[in-house]
PDB file of C-alpha atoms in Angstrom:
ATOM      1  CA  UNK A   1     201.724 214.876   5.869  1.00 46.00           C
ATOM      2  CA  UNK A   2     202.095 212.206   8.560  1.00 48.00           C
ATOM      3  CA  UNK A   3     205.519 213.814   9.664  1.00 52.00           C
ATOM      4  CA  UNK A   4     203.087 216.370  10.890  1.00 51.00           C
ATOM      5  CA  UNK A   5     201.064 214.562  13.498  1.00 61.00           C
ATOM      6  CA  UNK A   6     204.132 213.791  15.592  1.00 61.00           C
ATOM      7  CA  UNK A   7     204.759 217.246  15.930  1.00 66.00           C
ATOM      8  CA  UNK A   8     201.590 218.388  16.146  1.00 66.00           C
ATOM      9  CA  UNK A   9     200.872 216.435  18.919  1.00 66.00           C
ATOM     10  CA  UNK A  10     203.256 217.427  20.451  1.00 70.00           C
ATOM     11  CA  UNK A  11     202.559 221.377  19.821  1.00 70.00           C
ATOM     12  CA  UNK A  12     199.182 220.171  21.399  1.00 72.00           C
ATOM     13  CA  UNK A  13     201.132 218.641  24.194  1.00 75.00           C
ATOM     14  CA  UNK A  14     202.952 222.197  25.293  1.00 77.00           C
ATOM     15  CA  UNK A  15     200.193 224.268  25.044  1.00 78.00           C
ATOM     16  CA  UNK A  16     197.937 222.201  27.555  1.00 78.00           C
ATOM     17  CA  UNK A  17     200.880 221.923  29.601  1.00 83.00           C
ATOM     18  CA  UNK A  18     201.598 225.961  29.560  1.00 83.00           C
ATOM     19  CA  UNK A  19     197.880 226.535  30.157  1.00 83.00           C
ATOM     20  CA  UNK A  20     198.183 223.947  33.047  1.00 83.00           C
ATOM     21  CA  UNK A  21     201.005 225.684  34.481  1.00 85.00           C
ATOM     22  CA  UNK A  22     199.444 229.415  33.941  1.00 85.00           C
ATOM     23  CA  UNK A  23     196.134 228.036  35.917  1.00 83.00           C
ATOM     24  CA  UNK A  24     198.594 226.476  38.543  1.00 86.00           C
ATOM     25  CA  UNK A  25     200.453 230.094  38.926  1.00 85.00           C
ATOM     26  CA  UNK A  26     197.249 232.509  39.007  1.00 84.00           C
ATOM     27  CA  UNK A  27     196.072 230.408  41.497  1.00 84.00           C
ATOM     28  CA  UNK A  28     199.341 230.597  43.455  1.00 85.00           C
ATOM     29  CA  UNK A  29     199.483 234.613  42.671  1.00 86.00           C
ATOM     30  CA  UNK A  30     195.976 235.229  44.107  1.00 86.00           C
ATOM     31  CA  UNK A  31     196.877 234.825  48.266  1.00 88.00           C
ATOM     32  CA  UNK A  32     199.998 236.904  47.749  1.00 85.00           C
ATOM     33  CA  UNK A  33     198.266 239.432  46.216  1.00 85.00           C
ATOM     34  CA  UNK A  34     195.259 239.480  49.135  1.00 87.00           C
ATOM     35  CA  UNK A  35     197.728 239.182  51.517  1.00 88.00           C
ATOM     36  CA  UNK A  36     199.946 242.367  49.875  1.00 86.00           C
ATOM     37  CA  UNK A  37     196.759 244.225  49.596  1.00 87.00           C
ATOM     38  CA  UNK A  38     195.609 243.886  52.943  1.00 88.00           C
ATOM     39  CA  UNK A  39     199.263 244.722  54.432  1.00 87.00           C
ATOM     40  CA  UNK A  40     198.617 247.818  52.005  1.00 85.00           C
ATOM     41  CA  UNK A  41     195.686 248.841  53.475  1.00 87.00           C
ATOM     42  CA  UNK A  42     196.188 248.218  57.378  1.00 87.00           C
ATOM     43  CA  UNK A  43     199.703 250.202  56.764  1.00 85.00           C
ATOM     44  CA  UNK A  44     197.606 252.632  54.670  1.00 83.00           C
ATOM     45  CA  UNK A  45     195.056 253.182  57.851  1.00 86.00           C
ATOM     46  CA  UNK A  46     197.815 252.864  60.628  1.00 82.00           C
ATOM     47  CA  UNK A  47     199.801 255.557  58.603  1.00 79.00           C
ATOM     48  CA  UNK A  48     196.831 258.024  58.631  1.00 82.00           C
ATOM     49  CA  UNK A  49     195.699 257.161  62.741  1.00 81.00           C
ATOM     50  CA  UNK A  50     199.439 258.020  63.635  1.00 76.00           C
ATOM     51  CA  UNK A  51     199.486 260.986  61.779  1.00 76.00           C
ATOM     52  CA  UNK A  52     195.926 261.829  63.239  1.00 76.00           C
ATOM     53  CA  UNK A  53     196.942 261.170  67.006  1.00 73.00           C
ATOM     54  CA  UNK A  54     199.936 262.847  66.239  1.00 68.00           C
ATOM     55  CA  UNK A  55     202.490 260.289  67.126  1.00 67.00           C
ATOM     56  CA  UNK A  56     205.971 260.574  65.881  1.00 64.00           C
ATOM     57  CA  UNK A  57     207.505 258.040  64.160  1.00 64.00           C
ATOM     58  CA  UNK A  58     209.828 257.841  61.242  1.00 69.00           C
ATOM     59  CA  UNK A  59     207.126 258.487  58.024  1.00 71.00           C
ATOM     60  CA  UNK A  60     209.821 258.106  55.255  1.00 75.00           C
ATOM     61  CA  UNK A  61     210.873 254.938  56.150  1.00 78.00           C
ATOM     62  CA  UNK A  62     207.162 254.087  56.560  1.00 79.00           C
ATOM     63  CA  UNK A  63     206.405 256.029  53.366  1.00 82.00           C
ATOM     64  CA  UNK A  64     209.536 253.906  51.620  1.00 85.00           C
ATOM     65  CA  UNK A  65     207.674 250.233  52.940  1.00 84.00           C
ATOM     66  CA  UNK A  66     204.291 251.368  51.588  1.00 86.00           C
ATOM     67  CA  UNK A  67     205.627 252.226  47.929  1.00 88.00           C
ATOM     68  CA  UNK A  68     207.657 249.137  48.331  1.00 89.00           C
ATOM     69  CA  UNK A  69     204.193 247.354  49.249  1.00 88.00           C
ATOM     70  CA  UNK A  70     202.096 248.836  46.398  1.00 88.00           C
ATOM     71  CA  UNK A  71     205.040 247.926  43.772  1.00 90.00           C
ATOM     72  CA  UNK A  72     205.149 244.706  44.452  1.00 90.00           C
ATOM     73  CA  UNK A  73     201.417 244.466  44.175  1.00 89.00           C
ATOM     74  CA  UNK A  74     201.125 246.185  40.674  1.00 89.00           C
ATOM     75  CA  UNK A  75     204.460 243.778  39.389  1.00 90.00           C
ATOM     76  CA  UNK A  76     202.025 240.504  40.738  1.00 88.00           C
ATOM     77  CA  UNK A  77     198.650 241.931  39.136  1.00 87.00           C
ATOM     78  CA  UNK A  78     200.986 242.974  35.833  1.00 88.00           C
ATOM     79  CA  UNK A  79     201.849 239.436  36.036  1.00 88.00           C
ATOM     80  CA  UNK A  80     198.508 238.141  36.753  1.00 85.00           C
ATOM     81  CA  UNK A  81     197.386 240.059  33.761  1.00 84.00           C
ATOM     82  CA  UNK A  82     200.065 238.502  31.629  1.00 85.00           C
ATOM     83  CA  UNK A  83     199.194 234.936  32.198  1.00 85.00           C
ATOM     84  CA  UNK A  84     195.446 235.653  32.381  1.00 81.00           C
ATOM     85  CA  UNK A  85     196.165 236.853  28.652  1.00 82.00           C
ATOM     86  CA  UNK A  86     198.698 234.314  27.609  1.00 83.00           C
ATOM     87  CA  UNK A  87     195.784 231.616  28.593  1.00 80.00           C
ATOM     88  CA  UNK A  88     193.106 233.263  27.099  1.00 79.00           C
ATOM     89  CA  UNK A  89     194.745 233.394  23.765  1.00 81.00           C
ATOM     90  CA  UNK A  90     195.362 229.318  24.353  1.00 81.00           C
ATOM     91  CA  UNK A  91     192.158 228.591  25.124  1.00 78.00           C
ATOM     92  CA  UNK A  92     191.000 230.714  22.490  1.00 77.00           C
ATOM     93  CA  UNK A  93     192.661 229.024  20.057  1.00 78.00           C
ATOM     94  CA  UNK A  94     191.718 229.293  16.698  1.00 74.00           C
ATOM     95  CA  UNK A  95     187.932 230.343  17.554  1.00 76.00           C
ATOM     96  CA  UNK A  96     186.408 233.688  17.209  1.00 77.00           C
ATOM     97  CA  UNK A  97     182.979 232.935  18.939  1.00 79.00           C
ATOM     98  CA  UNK A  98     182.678 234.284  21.880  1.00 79.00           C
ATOM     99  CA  UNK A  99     180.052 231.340  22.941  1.00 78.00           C
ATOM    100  CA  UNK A 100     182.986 228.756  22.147  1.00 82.00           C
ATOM    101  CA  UNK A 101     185.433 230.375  24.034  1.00 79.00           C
ATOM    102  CA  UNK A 102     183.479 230.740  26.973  1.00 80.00           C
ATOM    103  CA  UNK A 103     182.842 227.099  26.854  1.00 82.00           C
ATOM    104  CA  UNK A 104     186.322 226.505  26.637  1.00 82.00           C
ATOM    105  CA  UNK A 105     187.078 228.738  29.536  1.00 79.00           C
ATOM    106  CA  UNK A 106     184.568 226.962  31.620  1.00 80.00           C
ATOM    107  CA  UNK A 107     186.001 223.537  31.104  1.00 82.00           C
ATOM    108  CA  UNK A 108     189.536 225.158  32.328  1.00 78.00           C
ATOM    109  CA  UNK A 109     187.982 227.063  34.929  1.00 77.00           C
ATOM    110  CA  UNK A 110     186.284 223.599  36.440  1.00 81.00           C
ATOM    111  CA  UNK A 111     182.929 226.284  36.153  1.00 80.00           C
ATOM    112  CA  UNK A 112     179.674 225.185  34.877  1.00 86.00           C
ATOM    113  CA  UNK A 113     176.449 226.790  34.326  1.00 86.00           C
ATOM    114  CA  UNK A 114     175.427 227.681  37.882  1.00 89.00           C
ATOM    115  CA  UNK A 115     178.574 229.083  38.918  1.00 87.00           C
ATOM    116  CA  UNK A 116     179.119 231.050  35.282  1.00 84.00           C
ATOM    117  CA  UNK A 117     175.528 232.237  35.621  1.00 86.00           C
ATOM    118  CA  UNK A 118     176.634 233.745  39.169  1.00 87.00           C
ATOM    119  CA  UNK A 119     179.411 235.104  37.868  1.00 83.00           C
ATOM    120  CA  UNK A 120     177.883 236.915  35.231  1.00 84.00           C
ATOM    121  CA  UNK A 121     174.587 237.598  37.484  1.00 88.00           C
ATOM    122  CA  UNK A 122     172.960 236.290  34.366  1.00 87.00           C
ATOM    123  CA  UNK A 123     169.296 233.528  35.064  1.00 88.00           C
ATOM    124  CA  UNK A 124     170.851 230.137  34.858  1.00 88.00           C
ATOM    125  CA  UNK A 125     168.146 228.324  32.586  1.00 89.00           C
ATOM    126  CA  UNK A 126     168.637 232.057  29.807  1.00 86.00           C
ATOM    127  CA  UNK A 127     172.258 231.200  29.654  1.00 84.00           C
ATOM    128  CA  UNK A 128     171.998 227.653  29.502  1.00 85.00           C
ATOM    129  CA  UNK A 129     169.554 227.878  26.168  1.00 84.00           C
ATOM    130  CA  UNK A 130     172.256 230.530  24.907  1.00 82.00           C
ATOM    131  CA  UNK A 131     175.501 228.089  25.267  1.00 82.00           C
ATOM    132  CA  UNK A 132     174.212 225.450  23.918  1.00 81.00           C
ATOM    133  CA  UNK A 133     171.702 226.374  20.779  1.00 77.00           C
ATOM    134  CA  UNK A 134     173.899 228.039  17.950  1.00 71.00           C
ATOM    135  CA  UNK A 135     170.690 229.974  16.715  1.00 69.00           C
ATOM    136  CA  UNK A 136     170.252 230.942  20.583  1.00 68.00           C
ATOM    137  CA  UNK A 137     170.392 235.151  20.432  1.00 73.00           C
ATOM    138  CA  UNK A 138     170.238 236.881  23.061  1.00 73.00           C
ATOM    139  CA  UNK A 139     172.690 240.739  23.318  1.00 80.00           C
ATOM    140  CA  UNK A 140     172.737 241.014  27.296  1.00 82.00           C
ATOM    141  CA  UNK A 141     174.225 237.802  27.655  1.00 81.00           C
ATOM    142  CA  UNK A 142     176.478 238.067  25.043  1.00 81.00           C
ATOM    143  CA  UNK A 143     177.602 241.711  26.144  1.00 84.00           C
ATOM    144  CA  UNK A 144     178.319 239.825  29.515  1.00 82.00           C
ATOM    145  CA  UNK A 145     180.080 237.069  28.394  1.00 80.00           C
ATOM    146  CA  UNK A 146     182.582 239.576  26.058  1.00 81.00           C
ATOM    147  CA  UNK A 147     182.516 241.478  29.278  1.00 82.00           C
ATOM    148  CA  UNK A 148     183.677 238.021  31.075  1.00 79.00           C
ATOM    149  CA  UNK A 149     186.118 237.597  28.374  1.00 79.00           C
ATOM    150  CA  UNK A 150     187.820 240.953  28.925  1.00 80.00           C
ATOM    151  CA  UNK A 151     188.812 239.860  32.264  1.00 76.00           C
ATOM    152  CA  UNK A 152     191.495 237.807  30.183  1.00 76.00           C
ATOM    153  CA  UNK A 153     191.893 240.010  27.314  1.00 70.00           C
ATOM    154  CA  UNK A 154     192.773 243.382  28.298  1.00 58.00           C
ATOM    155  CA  UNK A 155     195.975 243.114  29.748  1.00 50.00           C
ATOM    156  CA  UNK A 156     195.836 247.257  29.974  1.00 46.00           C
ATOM    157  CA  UNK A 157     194.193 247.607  32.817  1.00 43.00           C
ATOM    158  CA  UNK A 158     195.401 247.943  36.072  1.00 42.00           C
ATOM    159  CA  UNK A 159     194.202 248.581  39.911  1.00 42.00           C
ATOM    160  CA  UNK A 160     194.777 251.533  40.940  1.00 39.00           C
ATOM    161  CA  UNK A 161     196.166 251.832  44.946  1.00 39.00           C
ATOM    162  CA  UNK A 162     195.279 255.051  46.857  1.00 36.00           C
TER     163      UNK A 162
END
């Protein structure tokens, strides 16, 4: 049994490092993705005033660099999605309540009650009694915590560019 702990510790070890390094990469993923989004849109709205006023230019080569644009932004958010799952199911760990979970997630998110409570538009002092008393029951805050949880579940979804 003690030839265990070693490596066990060192399991431990690698998975805080992997969720470190998944946090690290979301948040170098997000600017990209503003930044490809908001190239997607101005070409999006430049493409539609040209064609408006008329103006030739060359519209498959344009046409080519916004589908080039708006695949590179669902490969990032398919990414995103991947690590946002692959952390959630660390963090999870062995626990299948939802209020320990969240907990976790807030200690790895660096969020704590006022900024969850904004994020889930949910009264700060209600959600605070929730967390922290196990006989605490309340079904809107728990449908909007699972709802918060989803965010790093479903790895199905997917924004949609138009």
């Amino acid at each position: 049994m003690s030839n265990l702990l070693p490596q066990q510790k060192e399991n431990n070890v690698f998975v805080y490092e992997r969720a470190i390094y998944l946090k690290q990469e979301l948040n170098n993923l997000e600017p990209n993705l503003r930044q490809l989004m908001d190239d997607f849109s101005n070409a999006a709205e430049l493409k539609n005033w040209l064609r408006k006023e008329q103006i030739q230019f060359d519209l498959k080569s344009f046409s080519t660099k916004l589908d080039s644009i708006a695949s590179e932004i669902k490969e990032l958010e398919s990414i995103k999605r991947d690590y946002k799952a692959e952390l959630y199911e660390i963090i999870k760990g062995d626990s299948e309540d939802p209020k320990i979970v969240v907990k976790r997630l807030m200690e790895f998110e660096e969020l704590d009650i006022t900024k969850l409570s904004i994020l889930l538009n949910i009264d700060e002092e209600k959600l605070h009694i929730f967390l922290n008393n196990s006989a605490a029951s309340d079904g809107h805050i728990m449908q909007k915590i699972k709802e918060y949880l989803s965010l790093y579940q479903d790895t199905s979804t997917s924004t949609h560019l138009h």
